[in-house]
PDB file of N, CA and C in Angstrom:
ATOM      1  N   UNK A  13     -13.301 -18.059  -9.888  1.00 86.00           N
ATOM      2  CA  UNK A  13     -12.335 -17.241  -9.165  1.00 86.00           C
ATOM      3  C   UNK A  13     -11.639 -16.256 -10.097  1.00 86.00           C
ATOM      4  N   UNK A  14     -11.037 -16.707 -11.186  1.00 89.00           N
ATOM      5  CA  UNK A  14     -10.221 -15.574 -12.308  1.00 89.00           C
ATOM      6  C   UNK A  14     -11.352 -15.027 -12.572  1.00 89.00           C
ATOM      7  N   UNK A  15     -12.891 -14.911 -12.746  1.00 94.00           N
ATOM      8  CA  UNK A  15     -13.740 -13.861 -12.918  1.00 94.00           C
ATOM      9  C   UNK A  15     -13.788 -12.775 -12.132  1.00 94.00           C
ATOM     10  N   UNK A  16     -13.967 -13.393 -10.732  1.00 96.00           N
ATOM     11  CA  UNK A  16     -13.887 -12.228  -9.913  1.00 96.00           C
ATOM     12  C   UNK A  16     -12.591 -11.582  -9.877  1.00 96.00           C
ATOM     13  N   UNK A  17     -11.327 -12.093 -10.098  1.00 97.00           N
ATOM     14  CA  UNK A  17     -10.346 -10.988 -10.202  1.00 97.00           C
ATOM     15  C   UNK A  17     -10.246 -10.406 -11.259  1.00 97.00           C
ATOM     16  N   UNK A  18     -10.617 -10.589 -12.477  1.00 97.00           N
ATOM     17  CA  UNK A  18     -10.710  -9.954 -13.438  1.00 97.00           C
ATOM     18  C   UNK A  18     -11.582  -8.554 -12.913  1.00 97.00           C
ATOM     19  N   UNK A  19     -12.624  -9.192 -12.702  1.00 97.00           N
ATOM     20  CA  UNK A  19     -13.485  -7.771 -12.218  1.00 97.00           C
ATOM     21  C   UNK A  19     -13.090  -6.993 -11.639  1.00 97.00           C
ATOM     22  N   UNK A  20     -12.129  -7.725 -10.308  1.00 97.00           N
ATOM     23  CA  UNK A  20     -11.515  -6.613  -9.467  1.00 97.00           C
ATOM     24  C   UNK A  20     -10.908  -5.610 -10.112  1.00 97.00           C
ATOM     25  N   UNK A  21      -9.868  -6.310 -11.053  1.00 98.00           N
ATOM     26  CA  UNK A  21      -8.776  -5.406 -11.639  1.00 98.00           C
ATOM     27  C   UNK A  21      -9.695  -4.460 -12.455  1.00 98.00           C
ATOM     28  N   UNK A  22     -10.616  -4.757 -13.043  1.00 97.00           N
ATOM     29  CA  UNK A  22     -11.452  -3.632 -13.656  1.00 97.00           C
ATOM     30  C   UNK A  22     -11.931  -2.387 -12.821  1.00 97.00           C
ATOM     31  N   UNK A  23     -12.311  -3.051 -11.539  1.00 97.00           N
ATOM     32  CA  UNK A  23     -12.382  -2.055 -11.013  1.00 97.00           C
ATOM     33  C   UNK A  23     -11.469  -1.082 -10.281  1.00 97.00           C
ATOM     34  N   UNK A  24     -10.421  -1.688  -9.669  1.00 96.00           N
ATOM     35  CA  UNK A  24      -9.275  -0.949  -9.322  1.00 96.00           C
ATOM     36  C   UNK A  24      -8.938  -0.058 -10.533  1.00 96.00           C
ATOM     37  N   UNK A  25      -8.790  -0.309 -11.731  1.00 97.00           N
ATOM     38  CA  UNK A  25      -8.439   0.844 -12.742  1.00 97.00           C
ATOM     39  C   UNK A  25      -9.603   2.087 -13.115  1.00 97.00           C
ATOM     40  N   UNK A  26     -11.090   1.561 -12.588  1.00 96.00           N
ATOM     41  CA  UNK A  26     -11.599   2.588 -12.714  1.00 96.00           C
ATOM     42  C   UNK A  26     -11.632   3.430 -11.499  1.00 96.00           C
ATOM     43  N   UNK A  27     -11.357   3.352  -9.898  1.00 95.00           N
ATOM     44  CA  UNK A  27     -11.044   4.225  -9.237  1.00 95.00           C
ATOM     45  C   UNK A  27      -9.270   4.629  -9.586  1.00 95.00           C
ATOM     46  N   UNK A  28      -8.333   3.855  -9.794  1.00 94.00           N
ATOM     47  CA  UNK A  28      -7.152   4.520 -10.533  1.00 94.00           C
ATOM     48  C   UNK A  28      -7.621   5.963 -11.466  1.00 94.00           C
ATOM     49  N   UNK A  29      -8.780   5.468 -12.454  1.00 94.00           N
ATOM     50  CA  UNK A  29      -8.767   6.836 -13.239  1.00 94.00           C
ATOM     51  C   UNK A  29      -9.622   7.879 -12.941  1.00 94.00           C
ATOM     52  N   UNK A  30     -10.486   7.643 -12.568  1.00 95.00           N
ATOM     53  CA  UNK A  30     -11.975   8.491 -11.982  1.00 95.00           C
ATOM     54  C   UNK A  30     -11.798   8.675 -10.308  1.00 95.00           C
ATOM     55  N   UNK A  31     -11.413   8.497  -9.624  1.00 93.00           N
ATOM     56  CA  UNK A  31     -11.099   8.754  -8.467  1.00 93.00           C
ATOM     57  C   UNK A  31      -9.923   8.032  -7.485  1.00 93.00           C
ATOM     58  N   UNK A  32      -8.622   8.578  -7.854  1.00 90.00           N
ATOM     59  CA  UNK A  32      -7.578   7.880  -7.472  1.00 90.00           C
ATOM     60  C   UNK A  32      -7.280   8.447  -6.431  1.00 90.00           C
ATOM     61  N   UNK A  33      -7.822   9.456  -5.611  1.00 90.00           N
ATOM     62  CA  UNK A  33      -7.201  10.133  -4.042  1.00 90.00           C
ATOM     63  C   UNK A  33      -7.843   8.557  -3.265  1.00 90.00           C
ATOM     64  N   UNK A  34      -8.888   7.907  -3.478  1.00 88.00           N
ATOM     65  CA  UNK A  34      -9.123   6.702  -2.704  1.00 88.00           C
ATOM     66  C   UNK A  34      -8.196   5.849  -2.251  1.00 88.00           C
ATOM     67  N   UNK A  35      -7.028   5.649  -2.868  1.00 85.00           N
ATOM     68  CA  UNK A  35      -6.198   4.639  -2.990  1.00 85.00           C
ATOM     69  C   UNK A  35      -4.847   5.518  -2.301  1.00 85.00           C
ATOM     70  N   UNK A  36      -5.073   7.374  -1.901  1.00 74.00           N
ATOM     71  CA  UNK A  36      -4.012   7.632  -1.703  1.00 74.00           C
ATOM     72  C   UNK A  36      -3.247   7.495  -0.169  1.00 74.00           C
ATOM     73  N   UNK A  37      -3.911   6.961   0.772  1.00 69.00           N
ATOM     74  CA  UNK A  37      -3.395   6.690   2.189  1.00 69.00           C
ATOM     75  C   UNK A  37      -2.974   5.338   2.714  1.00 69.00           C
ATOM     76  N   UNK A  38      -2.839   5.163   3.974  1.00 72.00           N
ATOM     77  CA  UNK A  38      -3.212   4.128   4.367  1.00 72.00           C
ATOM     78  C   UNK A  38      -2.593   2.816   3.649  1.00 72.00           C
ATOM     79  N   UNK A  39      -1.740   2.743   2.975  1.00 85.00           N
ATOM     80  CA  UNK A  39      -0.812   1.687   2.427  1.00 85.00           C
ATOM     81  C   UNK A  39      -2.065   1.173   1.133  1.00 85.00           C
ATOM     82  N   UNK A  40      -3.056   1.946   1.285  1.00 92.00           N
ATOM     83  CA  UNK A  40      -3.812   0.964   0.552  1.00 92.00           C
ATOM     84  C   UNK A  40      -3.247   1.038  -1.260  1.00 92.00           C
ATOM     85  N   UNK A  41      -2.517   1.974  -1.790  1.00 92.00           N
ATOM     86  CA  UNK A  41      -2.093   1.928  -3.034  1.00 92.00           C
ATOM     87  C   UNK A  41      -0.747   0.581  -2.930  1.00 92.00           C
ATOM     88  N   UNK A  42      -0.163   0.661  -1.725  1.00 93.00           N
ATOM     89  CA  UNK A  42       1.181  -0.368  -2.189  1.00 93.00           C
ATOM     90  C   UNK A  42       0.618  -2.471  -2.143  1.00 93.00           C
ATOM     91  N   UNK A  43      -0.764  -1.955  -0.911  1.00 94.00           N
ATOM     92  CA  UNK A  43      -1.458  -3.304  -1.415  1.00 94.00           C
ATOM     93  C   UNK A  43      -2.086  -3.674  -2.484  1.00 94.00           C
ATOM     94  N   UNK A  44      -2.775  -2.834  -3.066  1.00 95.00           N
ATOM     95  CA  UNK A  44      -3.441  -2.625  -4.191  1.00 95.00           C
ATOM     96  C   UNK A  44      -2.389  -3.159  -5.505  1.00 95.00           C
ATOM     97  N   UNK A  45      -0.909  -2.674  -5.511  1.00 95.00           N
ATOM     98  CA  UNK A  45       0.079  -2.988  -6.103  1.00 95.00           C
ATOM     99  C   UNK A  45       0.927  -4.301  -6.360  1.00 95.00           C
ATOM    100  N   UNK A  46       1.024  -4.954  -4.541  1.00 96.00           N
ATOM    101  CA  UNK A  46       1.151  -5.885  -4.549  1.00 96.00           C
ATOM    102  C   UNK A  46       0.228  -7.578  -5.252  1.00 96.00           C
ATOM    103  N   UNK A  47      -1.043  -7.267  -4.814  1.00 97.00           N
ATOM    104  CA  UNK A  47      -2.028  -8.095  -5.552  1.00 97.00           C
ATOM    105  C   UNK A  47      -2.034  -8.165  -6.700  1.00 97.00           C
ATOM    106  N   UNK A  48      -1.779  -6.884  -7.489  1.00 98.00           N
ATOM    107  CA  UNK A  48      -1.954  -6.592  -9.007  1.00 98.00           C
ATOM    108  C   UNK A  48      -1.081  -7.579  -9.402  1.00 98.00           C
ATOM    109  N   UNK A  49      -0.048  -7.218  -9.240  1.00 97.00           N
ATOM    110  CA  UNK A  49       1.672  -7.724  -9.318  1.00 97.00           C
ATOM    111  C   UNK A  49       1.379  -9.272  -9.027  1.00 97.00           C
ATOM    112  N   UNK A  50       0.816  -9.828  -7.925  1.00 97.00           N
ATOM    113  CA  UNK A  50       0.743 -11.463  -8.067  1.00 97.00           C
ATOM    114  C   UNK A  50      -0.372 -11.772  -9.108  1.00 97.00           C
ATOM    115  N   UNK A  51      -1.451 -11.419  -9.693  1.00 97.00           N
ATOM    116  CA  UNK A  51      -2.361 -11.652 -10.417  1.00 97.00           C
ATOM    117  C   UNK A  51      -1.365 -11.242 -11.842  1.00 97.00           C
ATOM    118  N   UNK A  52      -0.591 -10.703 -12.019  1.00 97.00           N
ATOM    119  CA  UNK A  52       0.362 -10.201 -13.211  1.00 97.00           C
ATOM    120  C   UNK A  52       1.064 -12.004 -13.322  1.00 97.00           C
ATOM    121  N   UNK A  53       1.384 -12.600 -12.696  1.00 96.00           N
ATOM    122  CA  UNK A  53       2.348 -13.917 -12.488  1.00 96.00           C
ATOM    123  C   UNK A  53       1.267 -14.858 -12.702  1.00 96.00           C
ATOM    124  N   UNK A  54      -0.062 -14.683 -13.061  1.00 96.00           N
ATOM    125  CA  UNK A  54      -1.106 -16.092 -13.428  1.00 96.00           C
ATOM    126  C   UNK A  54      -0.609 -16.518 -14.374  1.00 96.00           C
ATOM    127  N   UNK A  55      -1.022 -17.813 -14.638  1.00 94.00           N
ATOM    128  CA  UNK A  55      -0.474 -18.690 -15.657  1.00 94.00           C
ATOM    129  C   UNK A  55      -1.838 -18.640 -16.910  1.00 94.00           C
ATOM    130  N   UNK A  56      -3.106 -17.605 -16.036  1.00 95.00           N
ATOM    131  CA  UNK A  56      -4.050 -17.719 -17.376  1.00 95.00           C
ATOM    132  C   UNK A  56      -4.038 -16.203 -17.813  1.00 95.00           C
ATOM    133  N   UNK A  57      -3.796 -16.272 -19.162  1.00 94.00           N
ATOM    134  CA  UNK A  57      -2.736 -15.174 -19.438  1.00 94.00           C
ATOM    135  C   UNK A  57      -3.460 -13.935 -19.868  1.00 94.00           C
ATOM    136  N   UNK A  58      -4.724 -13.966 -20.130  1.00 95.00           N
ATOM    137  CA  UNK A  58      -6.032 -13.502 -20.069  1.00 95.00           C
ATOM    138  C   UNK A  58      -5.626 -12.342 -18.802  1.00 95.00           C
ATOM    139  N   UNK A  59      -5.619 -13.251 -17.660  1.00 97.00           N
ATOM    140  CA  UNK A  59      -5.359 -12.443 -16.500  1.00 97.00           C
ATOM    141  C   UNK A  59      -4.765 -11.697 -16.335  1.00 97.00           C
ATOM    142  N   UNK A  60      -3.358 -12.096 -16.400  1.00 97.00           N
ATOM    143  CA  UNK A  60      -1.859 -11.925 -16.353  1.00 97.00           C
ATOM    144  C   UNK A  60      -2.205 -10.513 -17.732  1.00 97.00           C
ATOM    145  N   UNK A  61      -2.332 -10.912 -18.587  1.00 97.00           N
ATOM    146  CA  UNK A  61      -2.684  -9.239 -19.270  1.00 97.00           C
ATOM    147  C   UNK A  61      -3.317  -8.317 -18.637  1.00 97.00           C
ATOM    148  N   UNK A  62      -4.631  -8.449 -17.958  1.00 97.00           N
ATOM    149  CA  UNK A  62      -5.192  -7.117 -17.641  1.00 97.00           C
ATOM    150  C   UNK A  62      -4.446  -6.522 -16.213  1.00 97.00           C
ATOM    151  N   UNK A  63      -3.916  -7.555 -15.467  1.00 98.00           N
ATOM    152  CA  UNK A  63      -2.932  -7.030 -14.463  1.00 98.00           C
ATOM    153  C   UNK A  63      -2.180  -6.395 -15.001  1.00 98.00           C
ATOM    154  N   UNK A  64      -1.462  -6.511 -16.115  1.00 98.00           N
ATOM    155  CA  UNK A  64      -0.286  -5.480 -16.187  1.00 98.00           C
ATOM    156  C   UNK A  64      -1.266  -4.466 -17.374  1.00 98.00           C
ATOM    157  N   UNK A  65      -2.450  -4.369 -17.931  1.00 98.00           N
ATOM    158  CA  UNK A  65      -2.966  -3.302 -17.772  1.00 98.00           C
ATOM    159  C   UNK A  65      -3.141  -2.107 -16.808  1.00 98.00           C
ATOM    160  N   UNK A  66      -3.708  -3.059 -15.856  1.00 98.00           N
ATOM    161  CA  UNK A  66      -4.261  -2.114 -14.484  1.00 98.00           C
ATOM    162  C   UNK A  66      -2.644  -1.411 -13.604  1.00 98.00           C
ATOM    163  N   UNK A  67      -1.518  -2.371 -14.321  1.00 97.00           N
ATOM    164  CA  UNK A  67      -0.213  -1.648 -13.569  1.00 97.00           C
ATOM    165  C   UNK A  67      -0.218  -0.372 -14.106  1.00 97.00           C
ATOM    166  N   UNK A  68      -0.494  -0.695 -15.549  1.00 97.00           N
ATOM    167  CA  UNK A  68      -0.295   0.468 -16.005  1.00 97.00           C
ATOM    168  C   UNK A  68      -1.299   1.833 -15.614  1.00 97.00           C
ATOM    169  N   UNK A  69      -2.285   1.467 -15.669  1.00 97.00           N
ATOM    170  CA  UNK A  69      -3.070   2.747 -15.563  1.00 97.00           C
ATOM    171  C   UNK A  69      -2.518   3.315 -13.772  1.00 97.00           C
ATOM    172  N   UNK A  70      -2.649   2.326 -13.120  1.00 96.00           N
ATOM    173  CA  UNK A  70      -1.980   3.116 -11.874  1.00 96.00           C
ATOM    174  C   UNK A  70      -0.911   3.852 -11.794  1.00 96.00           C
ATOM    175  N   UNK A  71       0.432   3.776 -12.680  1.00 95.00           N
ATOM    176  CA  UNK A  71       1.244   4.609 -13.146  1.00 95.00           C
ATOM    177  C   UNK A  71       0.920   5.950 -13.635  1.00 95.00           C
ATOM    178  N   UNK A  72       0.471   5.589 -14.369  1.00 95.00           N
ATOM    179  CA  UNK A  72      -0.460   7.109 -15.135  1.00 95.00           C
ATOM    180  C   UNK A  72      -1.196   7.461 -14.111  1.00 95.00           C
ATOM    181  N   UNK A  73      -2.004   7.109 -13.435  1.00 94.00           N
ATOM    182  CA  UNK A  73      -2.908   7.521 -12.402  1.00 94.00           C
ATOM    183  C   UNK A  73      -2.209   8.592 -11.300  1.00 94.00           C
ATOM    184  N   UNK A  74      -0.646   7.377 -10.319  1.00 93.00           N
ATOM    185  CA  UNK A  74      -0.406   8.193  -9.509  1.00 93.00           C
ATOM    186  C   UNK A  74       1.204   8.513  -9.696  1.00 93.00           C
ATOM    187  N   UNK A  75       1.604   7.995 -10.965  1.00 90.00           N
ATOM    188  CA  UNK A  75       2.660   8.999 -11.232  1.00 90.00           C
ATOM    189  C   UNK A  75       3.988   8.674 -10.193  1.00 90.00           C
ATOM    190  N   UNK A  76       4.452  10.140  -9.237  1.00 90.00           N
ATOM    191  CA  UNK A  76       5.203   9.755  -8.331  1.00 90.00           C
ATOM    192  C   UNK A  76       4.784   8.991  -7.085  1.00 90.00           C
ATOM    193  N   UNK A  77       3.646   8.776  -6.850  1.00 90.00           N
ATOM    194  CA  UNK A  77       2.934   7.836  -6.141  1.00 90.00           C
ATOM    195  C   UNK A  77       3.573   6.384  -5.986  1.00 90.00           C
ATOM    196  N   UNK A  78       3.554   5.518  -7.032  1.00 93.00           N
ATOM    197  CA  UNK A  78       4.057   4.813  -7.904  1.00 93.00           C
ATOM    198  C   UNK A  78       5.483   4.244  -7.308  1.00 93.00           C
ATOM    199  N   UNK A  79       6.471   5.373  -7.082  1.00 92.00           N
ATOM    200  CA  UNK A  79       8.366   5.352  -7.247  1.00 92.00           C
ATOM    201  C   UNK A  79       8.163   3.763  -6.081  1.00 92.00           C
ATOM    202  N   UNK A  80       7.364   4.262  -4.885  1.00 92.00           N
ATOM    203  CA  UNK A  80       7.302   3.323  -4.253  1.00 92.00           C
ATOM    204  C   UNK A  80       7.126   1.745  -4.173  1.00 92.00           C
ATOM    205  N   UNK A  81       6.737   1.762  -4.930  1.00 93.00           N
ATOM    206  CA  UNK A  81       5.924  -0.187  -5.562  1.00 93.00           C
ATOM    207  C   UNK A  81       6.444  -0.379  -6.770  1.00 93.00           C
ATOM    208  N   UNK A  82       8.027  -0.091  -7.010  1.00 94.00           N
ATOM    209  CA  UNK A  82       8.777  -0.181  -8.052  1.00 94.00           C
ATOM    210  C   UNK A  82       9.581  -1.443  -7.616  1.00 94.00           C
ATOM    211  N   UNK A  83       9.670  -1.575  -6.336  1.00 94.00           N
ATOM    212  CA  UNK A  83      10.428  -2.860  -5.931  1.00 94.00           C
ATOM    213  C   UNK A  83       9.350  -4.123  -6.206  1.00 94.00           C
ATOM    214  N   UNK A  84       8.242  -3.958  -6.334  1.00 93.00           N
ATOM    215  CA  UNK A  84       7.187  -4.525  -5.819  1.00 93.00           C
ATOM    216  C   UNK A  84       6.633  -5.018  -7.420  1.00 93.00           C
ATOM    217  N   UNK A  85       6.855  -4.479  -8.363  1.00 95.00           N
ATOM    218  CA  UNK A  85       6.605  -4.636  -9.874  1.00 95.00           C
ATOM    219  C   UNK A  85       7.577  -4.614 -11.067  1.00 95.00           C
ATOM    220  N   UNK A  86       8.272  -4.052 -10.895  1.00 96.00           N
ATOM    221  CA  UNK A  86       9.500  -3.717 -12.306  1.00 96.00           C
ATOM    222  C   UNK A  86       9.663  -5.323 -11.851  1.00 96.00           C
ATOM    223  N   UNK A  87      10.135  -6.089 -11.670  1.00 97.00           N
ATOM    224  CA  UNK A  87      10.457  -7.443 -11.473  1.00 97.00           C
ATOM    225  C   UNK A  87       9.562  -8.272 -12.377  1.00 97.00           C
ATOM    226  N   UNK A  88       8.180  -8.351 -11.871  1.00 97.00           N
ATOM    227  CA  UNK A  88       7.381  -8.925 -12.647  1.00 97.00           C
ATOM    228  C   UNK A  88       7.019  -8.351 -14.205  1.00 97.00           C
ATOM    229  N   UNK A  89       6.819  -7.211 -14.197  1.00 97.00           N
ATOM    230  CA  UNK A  89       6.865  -6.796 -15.657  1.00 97.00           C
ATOM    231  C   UNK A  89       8.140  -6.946 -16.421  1.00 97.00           C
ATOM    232  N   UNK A  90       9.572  -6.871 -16.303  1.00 96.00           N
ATOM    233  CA  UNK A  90      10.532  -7.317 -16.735  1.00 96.00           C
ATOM    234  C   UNK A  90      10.194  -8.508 -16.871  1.00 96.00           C
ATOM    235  N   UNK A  91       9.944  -9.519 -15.958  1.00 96.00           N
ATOM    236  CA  UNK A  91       9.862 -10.824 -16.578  1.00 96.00           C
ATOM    237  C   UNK A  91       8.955 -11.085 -17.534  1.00 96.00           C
ATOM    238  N   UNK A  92       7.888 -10.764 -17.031  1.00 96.00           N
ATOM    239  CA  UNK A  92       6.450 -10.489 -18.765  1.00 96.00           C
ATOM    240  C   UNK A  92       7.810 -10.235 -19.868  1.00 96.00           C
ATOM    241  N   UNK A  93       8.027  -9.146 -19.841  1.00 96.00           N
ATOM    242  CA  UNK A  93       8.381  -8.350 -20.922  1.00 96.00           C
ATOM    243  C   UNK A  93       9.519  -9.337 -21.884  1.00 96.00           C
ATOM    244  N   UNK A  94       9.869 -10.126 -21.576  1.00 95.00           N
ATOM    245  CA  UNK A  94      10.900 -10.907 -22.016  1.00 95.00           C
ATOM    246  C   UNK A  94       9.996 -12.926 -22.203  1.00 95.00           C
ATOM    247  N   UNK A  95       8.636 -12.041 -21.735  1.00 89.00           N
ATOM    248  CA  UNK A  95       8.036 -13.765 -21.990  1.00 89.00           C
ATOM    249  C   UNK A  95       7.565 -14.186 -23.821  1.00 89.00           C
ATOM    250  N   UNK A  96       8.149 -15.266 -23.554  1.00 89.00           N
ATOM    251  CA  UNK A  96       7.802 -15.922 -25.268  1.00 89.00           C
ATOM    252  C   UNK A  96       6.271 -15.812 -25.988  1.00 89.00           C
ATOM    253  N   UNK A  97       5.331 -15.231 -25.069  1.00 86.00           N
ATOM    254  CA  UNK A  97       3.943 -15.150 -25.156  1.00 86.00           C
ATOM    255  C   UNK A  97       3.885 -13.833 -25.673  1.00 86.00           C
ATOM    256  N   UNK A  98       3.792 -13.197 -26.948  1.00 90.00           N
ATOM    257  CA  UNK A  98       3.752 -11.669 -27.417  1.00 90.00           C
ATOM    258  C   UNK A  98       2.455 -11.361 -26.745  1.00 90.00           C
ATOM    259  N   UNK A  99       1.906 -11.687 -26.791  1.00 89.00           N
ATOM    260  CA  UNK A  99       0.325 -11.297 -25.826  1.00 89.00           C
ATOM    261  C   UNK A  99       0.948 -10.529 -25.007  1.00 89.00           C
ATOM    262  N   UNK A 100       1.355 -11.374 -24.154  1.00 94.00           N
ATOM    263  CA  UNK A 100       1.827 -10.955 -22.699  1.00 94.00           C
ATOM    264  C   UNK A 100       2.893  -9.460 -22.771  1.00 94.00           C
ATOM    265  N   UNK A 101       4.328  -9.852 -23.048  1.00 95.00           N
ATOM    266  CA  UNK A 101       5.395  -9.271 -23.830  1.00 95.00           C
ATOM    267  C   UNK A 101       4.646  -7.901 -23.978  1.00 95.00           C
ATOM    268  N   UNK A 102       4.054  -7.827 -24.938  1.00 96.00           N
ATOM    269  CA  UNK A 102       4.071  -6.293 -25.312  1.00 96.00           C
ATOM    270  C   UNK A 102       2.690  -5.603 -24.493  1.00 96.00           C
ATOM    271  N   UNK A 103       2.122  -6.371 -23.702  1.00 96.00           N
ATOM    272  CA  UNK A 103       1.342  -5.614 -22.779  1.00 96.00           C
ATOM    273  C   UNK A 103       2.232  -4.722 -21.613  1.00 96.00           C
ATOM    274  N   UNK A 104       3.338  -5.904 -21.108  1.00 97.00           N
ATOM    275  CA  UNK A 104       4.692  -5.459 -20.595  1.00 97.00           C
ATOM    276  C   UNK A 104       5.511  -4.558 -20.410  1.00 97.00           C
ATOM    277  N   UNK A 105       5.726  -4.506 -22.406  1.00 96.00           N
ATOM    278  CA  UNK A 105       6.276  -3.468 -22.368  1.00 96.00           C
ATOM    279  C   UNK A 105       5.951  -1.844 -22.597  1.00 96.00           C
ATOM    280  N   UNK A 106       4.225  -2.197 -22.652  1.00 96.00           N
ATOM    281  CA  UNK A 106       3.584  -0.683 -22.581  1.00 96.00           C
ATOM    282  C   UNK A 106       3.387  -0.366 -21.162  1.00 96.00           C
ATOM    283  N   UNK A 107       3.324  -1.666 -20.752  1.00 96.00           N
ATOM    284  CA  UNK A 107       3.725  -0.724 -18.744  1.00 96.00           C
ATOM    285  C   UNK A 107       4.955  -0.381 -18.297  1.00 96.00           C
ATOM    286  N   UNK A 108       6.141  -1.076 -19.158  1.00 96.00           N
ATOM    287  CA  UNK A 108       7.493  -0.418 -18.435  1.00 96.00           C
ATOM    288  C   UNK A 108       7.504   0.755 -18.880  1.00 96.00           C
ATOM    289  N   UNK A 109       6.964   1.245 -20.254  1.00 96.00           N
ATOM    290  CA  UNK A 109       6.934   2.752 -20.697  1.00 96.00           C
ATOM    291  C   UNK A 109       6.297   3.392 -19.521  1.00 96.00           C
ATOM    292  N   UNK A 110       4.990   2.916 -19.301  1.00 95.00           N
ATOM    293  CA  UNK A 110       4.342   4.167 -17.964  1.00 95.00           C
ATOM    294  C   UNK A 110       5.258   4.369 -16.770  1.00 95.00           C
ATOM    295  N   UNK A 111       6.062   2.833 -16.684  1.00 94.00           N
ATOM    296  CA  UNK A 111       6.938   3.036 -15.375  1.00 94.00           C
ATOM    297  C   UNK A 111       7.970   4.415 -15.385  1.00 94.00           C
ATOM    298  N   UNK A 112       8.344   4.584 -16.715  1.00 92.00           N
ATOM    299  CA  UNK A 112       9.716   5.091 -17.370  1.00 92.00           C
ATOM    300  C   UNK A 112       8.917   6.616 -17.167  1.00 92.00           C
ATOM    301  N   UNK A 113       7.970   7.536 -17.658  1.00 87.00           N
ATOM    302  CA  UNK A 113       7.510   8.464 -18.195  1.00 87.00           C
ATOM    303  C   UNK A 113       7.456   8.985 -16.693  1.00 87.00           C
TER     304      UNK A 113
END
């Protein structure tokens, strides 16, 4: 099961970067956000990193897109960002930068 979401998230970041109008209707970016965001809260941390990878590239991706699914993530990356796991932590805090920019 964490394989296939791993994959997912791989792939959600490559339509994030190579074709992100896909994701632009239809609620489908704030679901897309939400999932990320619970796969960000795994306890296998493997995971929990490339989720808040893939937060990030969606930031960069859609920018003011984004303002929206701020309720939906700054929560969980704040909490990363303050976790005792530097793994985690500073993956964190290179997505609160994308949040910020």
């Amino acid at each position: 099961r964490s394989l296939a979401q791993a994959e997912a998230l791989t792939d959600l970041r490559r339509v994030a970067k190579h074709s992100p109008q896909a994701l632009g209707g239809g609620g489908f970016l704030r679901r897309a956000a939400q999932c990320v965001a619970d796969l960000a809260e795994s306890l296998r941390s493997s995971l929990a990193k490339g989720a808040l990878i893939c937060l990030r590239d969606l930031f960069e991706a859609y920018r003011k897109g984004m303002d929206a699914e701020l309720d939906l993530v700054a929560p969980v990356c704040l909490r990363k960002a303050v976790d005792a796991n530097g793994f985690l932590s500073e993956e964190a805090e290179r997505t609160l930068g994308a949040m910020c920019r």
